[in-house]
Steps between C-alpha positions, in 0.01 A plus 500: 500500500847606411756245555833618371713817514438569137126512566544779770342836434642679794844506663363356817352207317840441335671496837245276658547262196875512567457418864235235497514365161134595433324823511265536796259767636600693813868596460575776731794724408668535832883516580502131608356398172733723307784325684375156395472630144852613513609176634308312241702678233814470669554869604755605746309635794583647846508254766165450689589554877162454659140519452241621769133516532394831638695799643514342854688201371793706356806395678815692415742284665751296308472724177833633324562865572342580153162355394174579344168471677179521296138387482432241210173679381589866444670690232675829425732476813209493736620338820845424359790570739870476375669468840838553626571423858686768698726477794217593735292214383265717306457493117569743229240469229625588155158615400447829672830486674336468836666332801236261660464264780348153459198632689464794261525277200220294635289793590530643137412166363188465715391845381563406149294195534205703649538752228499243225240305644718191520448228753709421804596175318683691232828305424833684519837374372857587578743461221875571472571860394681498168756771465441702181744631254443852647655406849419329825312791668278562204163359373605266235383580144176332417507391137170392326537293191191483259530202258283427205537172296797421728692815416559784741357811336461743782734560801407740770 
């Protein structure tokens, strides 16, 4: 059994070793686990505003005018909403530029869960929306850094 970061063969094994001190089977690459990994290495992260189990539990009250709502177990922007509250109480989603009500957002999330065969117990998180260098009403640039032997070798 692998017991240290140096023995890791895969990136997820390395992260799990960093998080738990030993490598264990069963690490799941979710957004919550990615947050934990970022916290473990001291990365600056968006503030976690709330966590909900299932679409029906999502409650929009008390959030700032700009926030992100997303499922923890999907990738490639699926189910991610970068929301700006409008004066009429609806939200402008920076992805797709649609104006949506809370009910419309929930309807879209329910449809996505069905399409992706996810359970009703899917966890959603709300985080602060970080303004990117390209402006407050734009989707922030998403940089990916690929490191090898501790050095960034590829930036996308």
